[in-house]
Amino acid sequence: MKPEEIQKIVSAQRAYFASGKTLPVDSRIAALDRLKAAIVRHEADIEQALRADLGKSRMESYMCEIGMVCSELTYMTKHVRQYARERRVRTPLAQYVSRSYVKPSPYGVTLIMSPWNYPFMLTLDPLVDALAAGNTAVVKPSAYSPHTSEVLRNILTECFPPEYVAVVTGGREENACLLNEQFDYIFFTGSQAVGREVMRHASEHLTPVALELGGKSPCVVDKTAKINLAARRIVFGKFLNCGQTCVAPDYIYCDAAIRDELVSAIRREIRRQFGADALANENYGKIINRKHFDRISGLISPEKVVFGGRTDAEALRIEPTVLCPADWNDPAMQEEIFGPVLPVLAYDRLEDALEKINARPHPLAFYLFTEDKKTVRHVTEACAFGGGCINDTIIHLATTNMGFGGVGASGMGAYHGKTGFDAFSHHKSIVDKKTWLDLPMRYQPYTQLYEKLVRAFMR
């Protein structure tokens, strides 16, 4: 798409927002209802696109993408009236007589840039929140998932005029053109490297941003954990979507006393979930493209493979692979893996493990497997991370009742449910001062009496 076409879209959306058509709550709900109905109509197309791009099964497509969006839509249509209301707050006595309230207001023209690993869910979830809050949106899906991007374009074009919701497809050139435009809010999901570019461009216009990034999310397993259950849940979270999940457990950090037992349980669990030959399992999925296939394959240290390690370059498939004993100098520990490779490190003292984790950039997720409540309390207080689970993996993002987001290098801002509505809203603080009474103490000339009154009101 040419720069002038993108400029035209942004200008049209700015005019549409200025017309006030996105503000009535009934209009917002109608927009969300149209979107949900279109998703239901196109469910088979969405599933086919996700299989073509990422090899996702029908079950995984619904559980991790389509169903997640439908849940967000259902929740938001049910609650948006409540969230859009003015909220009265207490007025200080010094401001007597007044009514103070907070009024949620949409930012205006928003930009949503989404990644390729969950291309449907990570495009439409933030869009649902943006529309519920009363914004217009320019949507930019990833060029790496072209089949899903095309389905998204069809669905959104069917539901909305481009001055309300527009889809811009393409690659780096289109990304650069979009970032040169002035938006009122930018929501980006993707890598830290691109996130820095988004933030740099946004700063030129002082545009607020939400950055949903990633990082090396640790999975700590102590010696009180239920090993077999931990293995089952770790294998599910790690190898879902072939490990191409921003909140996948990046590595295991376990007590040395239970390392061998845990690794044996993980090997059994991989066979149980994916069969004796995962590369032949049609529901296992594939790596998005050859570039990422080669990168992930290069992270596998053959001498440390205790399970898996086989690859199929033609089908872009990498077998679930476990590396043990791993250490911080391994290739797999130098970057976010974002693939089906699981290093297993061991510690002698939990405090030493937490010290090493805290010395690195804050992860997007943190997983702890333990039966000790004191350990839970200590770890969740001592470590900085976006979100996480105790005795499970990744499910903390599958709820509309908690915000999802990162901290530090793993991102800023959060969304889902009420948190998502708030993310795409500016909350105006307003004092409605009455005119039938005007206390004189704030005006000059000041007197001792006025000073006493001020001190009495404001202490």
XYZ file of C-alpha atoms in Angstrom:
459
model
C 0.000 0.000 0.000
C 1.337 3.433 -0.950
C 2.059 6.102 1.712
C -0.629 8.388 0.324
C -3.223 5.611 0.670
C -2.291 5.136 4.305
C -2.468 8.886 4.880
C -5.931 8.901 3.332
C -7.097 6.113 5.650
C -5.839 7.896 8.752
C -7.419 11.187 7.684
C -10.743 9.484 6.977
C -10.687 7.810 10.387
C -9.898 11.087 12.105
C -12.915 12.689 10.437
C -15.118 9.710 11.298
C -14.094 9.834 14.951
C -14.666 13.596 15.052
C -18.223 13.012 13.808
C -19.017 11.284 17.109
C -20.379 8.117 15.485
C -18.194 5.825 17.606
C -19.273 7.345 20.930
C -22.812 5.994 21.613
C -22.563 2.759 23.583
C -25.336 1.211 21.483
C -23.197 1.766 18.384
C -20.208 0.134 20.038
C -22.234 -2.918 21.019
C -23.662 -3.177 17.504
C -20.116 -3.123 16.095
C -19.025 -5.911 18.440
C -22.104 -7.970 17.567
C -21.363 -7.615 13.832
C -17.821 -8.778 14.409
C -18.855 -11.820 16.413
C -21.457 -12.836 13.831
C -18.839 -12.568 11.068
C -16.386 -14.723 13.030
C -19.022 -17.419 13.415
C -19.791 -17.300 9.680
C -16.118 -17.512 8.736
C -14.990 -20.037 11.353
C -14.045 -22.649 8.767
C -12.059 -20.083 6.773
C -10.203 -19.023 9.913
C -9.324 -22.621 10.769
C -8.044 -23.282 7.249
C -5.921 -20.135 7.306
C -4.369 -20.991 10.674
C -3.532 -24.494 9.440
C -1.953 -23.075 6.281
C 0.149 -20.523 8.207
C 1.073 -22.477 11.336
C -0.225 -26.017 10.917
C -2.714 -25.543 13.768
C -5.340 -28.183 14.353
C -9.031 -27.356 14.464
C -9.081 -27.856 18.238
C -6.040 -25.642 18.844
C -7.382 -22.960 16.490
C -10.603 -22.697 18.442
C -9.136 -23.123 21.939
C -6.292 -20.645 21.496
C -7.576 -18.183 18.900
C -11.227 -18.178 17.809
C -12.669 -19.082 21.211
C -10.494 -16.510 22.965
C -11.792 -13.743 20.708
C -15.390 -14.872 21.126
C -14.955 -14.834 24.915
C -13.598 -11.291 24.798
C -16.497 -10.204 22.583
C -19.104 -11.795 24.857
C -17.555 -10.266 27.966
C -17.221 -6.816 26.467
C -20.744 -6.600 25.053
C -22.040 -7.576 28.498
C -19.991 -5.036 30.433
C -19.292 -2.095 28.112
C -22.243 -0.015 29.337
C -20.942 -0.236 32.873
C -17.364 0.549 31.867
C -18.360 3.564 29.752
C -20.314 5.254 32.554
C -19.054 8.242 34.461
C -17.789 7.217 37.897
C -18.393 9.579 40.766
C -15.573 10.041 43.275
C -15.285 11.772 46.621
C -14.728 15.540 46.580
C -12.334 17.054 49.139
C -13.979 19.342 51.681
C -11.817 22.206 50.418
C -13.694 22.025 47.082
C -17.164 22.268 48.667
C -19.682 22.412 46.919
C -18.737 20.251 43.901
C -19.363 16.969 42.182
C -16.211 15.103 41.111
C -16.273 12.320 38.550
C -14.119 10.333 36.133
C -15.296 10.074 32.535
C -13.843 7.356 30.275
C -13.194 8.740 26.799
C -11.753 7.052 23.707
C -8.313 8.124 22.525
C -9.445 8.458 18.905
C -7.615 6.907 15.954
C -5.678 3.848 17.092
C -3.119 1.601 15.432
C -3.036 -2.126 16.232
C 0.032 -4.016 15.011
C -0.143 -7.775 15.536
C 2.306 -10.699 15.246
C 2.245 -13.979 13.341
C 2.251 -16.582 16.124
C -1.400 -16.129 17.152
C -2.380 -13.968 14.201
C -6.147 -14.098 14.656
C -6.424 -13.728 18.437
C -3.667 -11.146 18.837
C -5.232 -8.976 16.146
C -8.854 -9.119 17.214
C -8.557 -9.175 21.010
C -7.095 -5.655 21.157
C -9.482 -4.558 18.397
C -12.456 -5.648 20.521
C -11.146 -3.512 23.398
C -10.487 -0.557 21.085
C -13.996 -0.630 19.603
C -15.632 -1.126 22.999
C -13.836 1.988 24.228
C -15.172 3.998 21.260
C -12.117 4.301 19.020
C -11.506 3.794 15.332
C -8.686 1.417 14.388
C -6.130 0.769 11.688
C -5.183 -2.896 11.883
C -1.822 -4.146 10.626
C -1.511 -7.966 10.731
C 1.809 -9.704 10.171
C 3.127 -10.414 6.686
C 4.447 -13.768 7.967
C 0.917 -15.186 8.315
C -0.580 -14.206 4.940
C -3.511 -16.642 4.924
C -4.812 -15.421 8.264
C -4.181 -11.802 7.282
C -6.366 -12.295 4.217
C -9.193 -13.808 6.271
C -8.917 -10.922 8.738
C -9.102 -8.447 5.879
C -12.230 -10.165 4.516
C -13.964 -10.267 7.901
C -13.193 -6.689 8.896
C -14.040 -5.297 5.451
C -17.358 -7.128 5.634
C -18.139 -5.689 9.085
C -16.848 -2.118 8.966
C -16.250 0.769 6.571
C -12.529 1.661 6.304
C -13.083 5.000 8.021
C -14.054 2.961 11.129
C -11.802 -0.112 10.894
C -9.210 -0.431 8.144
C -6.825 -3.298 7.422
C -3.372 -2.571 6.028
C -1.479 -5.628 4.798
C 2.125 -5.823 3.681
C 5.553 -5.878 5.280
C 8.227 -3.518 6.542
C 7.449 -0.737 4.076
C 3.834 -0.554 5.223
C 4.937 -0.740 8.880
C 7.277 2.200 8.346
C 4.573 4.256 6.621
C 2.110 3.592 9.422
C 4.593 4.545 12.124
C 5.272 7.824 10.360
C 1.607 8.748 10.749
C 0.247 10.380 13.879
C -2.090 8.142 15.840
C -3.769 8.768 19.175
C -2.783 5.369 20.587
C -0.597 2.500 19.365
C -0.975 -1.101 20.470
C 1.906 -3.335 19.395
C 2.502 -7.036 19.933
C 5.787 -8.495 18.739
C 9.519 -8.593 19.291
C 11.526 -6.311 21.535
C 13.570 -5.048 18.569
C 10.499 -3.870 16.658
C 8.928 -2.642 19.893
C 11.813 -0.229 20.329
C 11.175 1.150 16.832
C 7.477 1.541 17.562
C 8.221 3.423 20.760
C 10.814 5.613 19.048
C 8.364 6.673 16.326
C 5.544 7.148 18.842
C 7.726 9.459 20.907
C 7.999 11.871 18.003
C 4.262 12.543 18.299
C 4.068 11.897 22.077
C 1.679 9.056 21.274
C 0.906 6.670 24.170
C 1.749 3.044 23.460
C 1.118 -0.443 24.760
C 3.930 -2.876 24.010
C 3.255 -6.594 24.390
C 6.697 -8.127 23.923
C 8.286 -11.319 25.232
C 11.439 -12.621 26.835
C 12.817 -15.751 28.443
C 10.019 -16.845 30.754
C 11.358 -19.178 33.467
C 9.634 -22.263 34.821
C 10.876 -23.001 38.333
C 10.178 -26.453 39.769
C 11.087 -27.111 43.387
C 11.431 -30.475 45.121
C 7.929 -30.330 46.645
C 6.235 -30.179 43.226
C 4.023 -32.958 41.916
C 6.448 -34.061 39.230
C 4.152 -35.949 36.853
C 1.495 -33.236 36.851
C 4.150 -30.540 36.467
C 5.599 -32.377 33.465
C 2.197 -32.680 31.840
C 1.388 -28.994 32.217
C 4.863 -27.836 31.213
C 4.790 -29.947 28.051
C 1.381 -28.536 27.148
C 2.465 -24.930 27.600
C 5.902 -25.287 26.035
C 5.008 -27.171 22.866
C 1.629 -25.576 22.144
C 1.893 -23.953 18.711
C 5.354 -25.560 18.433
C 6.651 -23.320 21.182
C 5.788 -20.184 19.220
C 3.992 -18.597 22.161
C 5.155 -15.401 23.843
C 4.301 -16.800 27.287
C 5.614 -20.320 26.712
C 7.980 -21.594 29.411
C 11.309 -20.719 27.827
C 13.390 -22.907 30.117
C 13.068 -25.044 33.236
C 15.036 -24.163 36.355
C 14.573 -27.030 38.792
C 15.968 -28.298 42.061
C 18.941 -30.534 41.299
C 17.476 -33.252 43.519
C 14.497 -33.809 41.214
C 16.038 -32.930 37.821
C 16.418 -36.476 36.486
C 12.956 -37.483 37.676
C 11.436 -34.400 36.059
C 13.245 -34.940 32.746
C 12.065 -38.563 32.640
C 8.486 -37.424 33.305
C 8.738 -34.788 30.561
C 9.970 -37.377 28.048
C 7.048 -39.662 28.917
C 4.615 -36.778 28.671
C 5.827 -35.683 25.229
C 5.212 -39.215 23.927
C 1.822 -39.252 25.613
C 0.667 -35.950 24.140
C 2.278 -36.072 20.687
C 2.855 -39.755 20.056
C 6.009 -41.728 19.352
C 6.714 -39.581 16.271
C 5.646 -35.983 16.753
C 6.828 -35.065 13.256
C 4.126 -37.356 11.878
C 1.407 -35.934 14.149
C -0.852 -33.765 11.978
C -2.038 -31.833 15.026
C 1.441 -30.801 16.129
C 1.884 -27.800 13.828
C 4.914 -26.226 12.175
C 7.390 -23.373 12.376
C 6.161 -20.221 10.644
C 8.909 -19.982 7.987
C 12.388 -21.141 6.997
C 14.110 -18.180 8.661
C 12.749 -19.098 12.068
C 13.209 -22.813 11.408
C 16.926 -22.270 10.798
C 17.259 -19.979 13.831
C 15.604 -22.463 16.199
C 17.521 -25.421 14.759
C 20.741 -23.526 15.482
C 19.848 -23.339 19.178
C 19.927 -27.117 19.577
C 23.215 -28.367 21.051
C 23.302 -32.022 19.829
C 25.439 -33.228 22.736
C 22.778 -32.054 25.228
C 19.709 -33.536 23.531
C 18.021 -36.038 25.840
C 14.818 -36.152 23.830
C 13.884 -35.192 20.275
C 16.197 -33.126 18.154
C 14.964 -34.316 14.776
C 13.882 -31.772 12.161
C 12.076 -31.730 8.820
C 13.174 -28.691 6.821
C 10.720 -29.310 3.987
C 7.718 -29.415 6.331
C 9.230 -26.761 8.675
C 8.849 -29.072 11.644
C 11.085 -29.469 14.682
C 10.482 -32.311 17.097
C 9.798 -31.432 20.759
C 13.353 -31.265 22.069
C 14.708 -31.353 25.611
C 18.248 -30.200 26.425
C 19.861 -31.424 29.650
C 22.009 -30.504 31.454
C 21.721 -26.960 30.134
C 23.615 -23.934 31.398
C 23.555 -20.179 30.916
C 26.242 -20.291 28.214
C 24.290 -22.552 25.852
C 23.047 -21.057 22.558
C 19.465 -21.734 23.677
C 19.977 -19.537 26.736
C 21.232 -16.492 24.828
C 17.870 -15.419 23.351
C 14.149 -16.088 23.573
C 13.749 -19.535 22.012
C 10.227 -19.146 20.594
C 10.235 -22.733 19.422
C 9.960 -26.362 20.622
C 13.312 -26.501 22.423
C 13.302 -26.854 26.217
C 16.561 -26.407 28.159
C 16.605 -27.815 31.695
C 18.870 -26.084 34.228
C 19.309 -27.109 37.855
C 19.932 -25.207 41.088
C 21.107 -26.258 44.536
C 19.478 -23.349 46.378
C 16.286 -21.600 45.302
C 17.707 -18.228 46.347
C 20.609 -18.689 43.928
C 18.141 -19.432 41.111
C 16.032 -16.363 41.871
C 19.148 -14.211 41.973
C 20.134 -15.353 38.478
C 16.613 -14.823 37.130
C 16.358 -11.347 38.655
C 19.724 -10.377 37.186
C 18.237 -10.745 33.695
C 15.550 -8.692 31.893
C 12.110 -9.063 33.431
C 10.218 -11.904 31.707
C 6.694 -11.706 30.339
C 5.675 -14.782 32.333
C 6.890 -16.720 35.370
C 5.831 -20.263 36.261
C 6.366 -21.885 39.636
C 5.632 -25.507 40.498
C 5.581 -26.083 44.252
C 3.368 -27.309 47.068
C 4.909 -24.848 49.545
C 2.776 -21.740 50.161
C 5.707 -19.864 51.687
C 7.679 -20.422 48.488
C 4.767 -19.100 46.431
C 4.566 -15.963 48.541
C 8.317 -15.404 48.490
C 8.807 -15.939 44.745
C 5.833 -13.820 43.677
C 7.090 -10.991 45.896
C 10.792 -11.263 45.059
C 10.624 -11.562 41.263
C 9.442 -9.021 38.682
C 7.432 -10.416 35.760
C 4.367 -9.635 33.696
C 2.119 -12.427 34.963
C 2.179 -16.142 35.488
C 0.854 -19.281 37.107
C 1.396 -21.405 40.156
C 1.417 -25.102 39.220
C 0.402 -24.486 35.604
C 1.525 -22.646 32.478
C 0.121 -19.987 30.113
C -3.513 -20.125 31.310
C -3.255 -16.772 33.105
C -3.808 -14.987 29.789
C -7.006 -16.931 29.058
C -9.277 -14.822 31.246
C -11.165 -11.584 30.769
C -11.074 -10.872 34.510
C -7.352 -10.080 34.721
C -5.162 -7.838 32.643
C -2.384 -9.361 30.571
C 0.851 -7.517 29.904
C 4.573 -7.283 30.531
C 6.952 -5.242 32.630
C 10.310 -3.735 31.773
C 11.854 -5.431 28.758
C 8.777 -7.659 28.331
C 6.487 -4.728 27.651
C 4.249 -2.038 29.083
C 0.525 -1.690 29.380
C -2.023 -4.491 29.636
C -5.338 -5.557 28.139
C -8.220 -8.097 28.290
C -11.634 -7.287 29.741
C -11.916 -4.159 31.887
C -8.145 -3.648 31.696
C -8.389 -3.628 27.886
C -11.232 -1.102 27.906
C -9.165 1.120 30.188
C -6.067 0.699 28.009
C -7.867 2.216 25.022
C -9.514 4.969 27.102
C -8.395 8.234 28.597
C -10.049 8.793 31.966
C -10.914 12.455 32.310
C -10.973 13.773 35.862
C -13.658 16.460 36.146
C -14.854 18.699 38.974
C -18.316 20.226 38.523
C -18.235 23.244 40.869
C -21.593 24.644 41.928
C -22.330 28.352 41.593
C -24.721 28.920 44.479
C -21.903 29.012 47.045
C -18.367 30.402 46.767
C -16.035 29.994 49.729
C -13.793 33.091 49.917
C -10.766 31.650 51.687
C -8.725 30.845 48.561
C -8.843 34.429 47.303
C -6.543 37.282 48.273
C -6.232 39.220 50.445
C -5.347 36.329 52.767
C -6.209 36.570 56.473
C -5.367 34.548 59.560
C -8.910 33.206 59.612
C -8.656 32.027 56.015
C -5.318 30.365 56.746
C -6.811 28.521 59.716
C -9.706 27.330 57.581
C -7.393 26.148 54.787
C -5.265 24.256 57.278
C -8.362 22.707 58.830
C -9.723 21.567 55.457
C -6.461 20.249 54.028
C -4.777 18.437 56.912
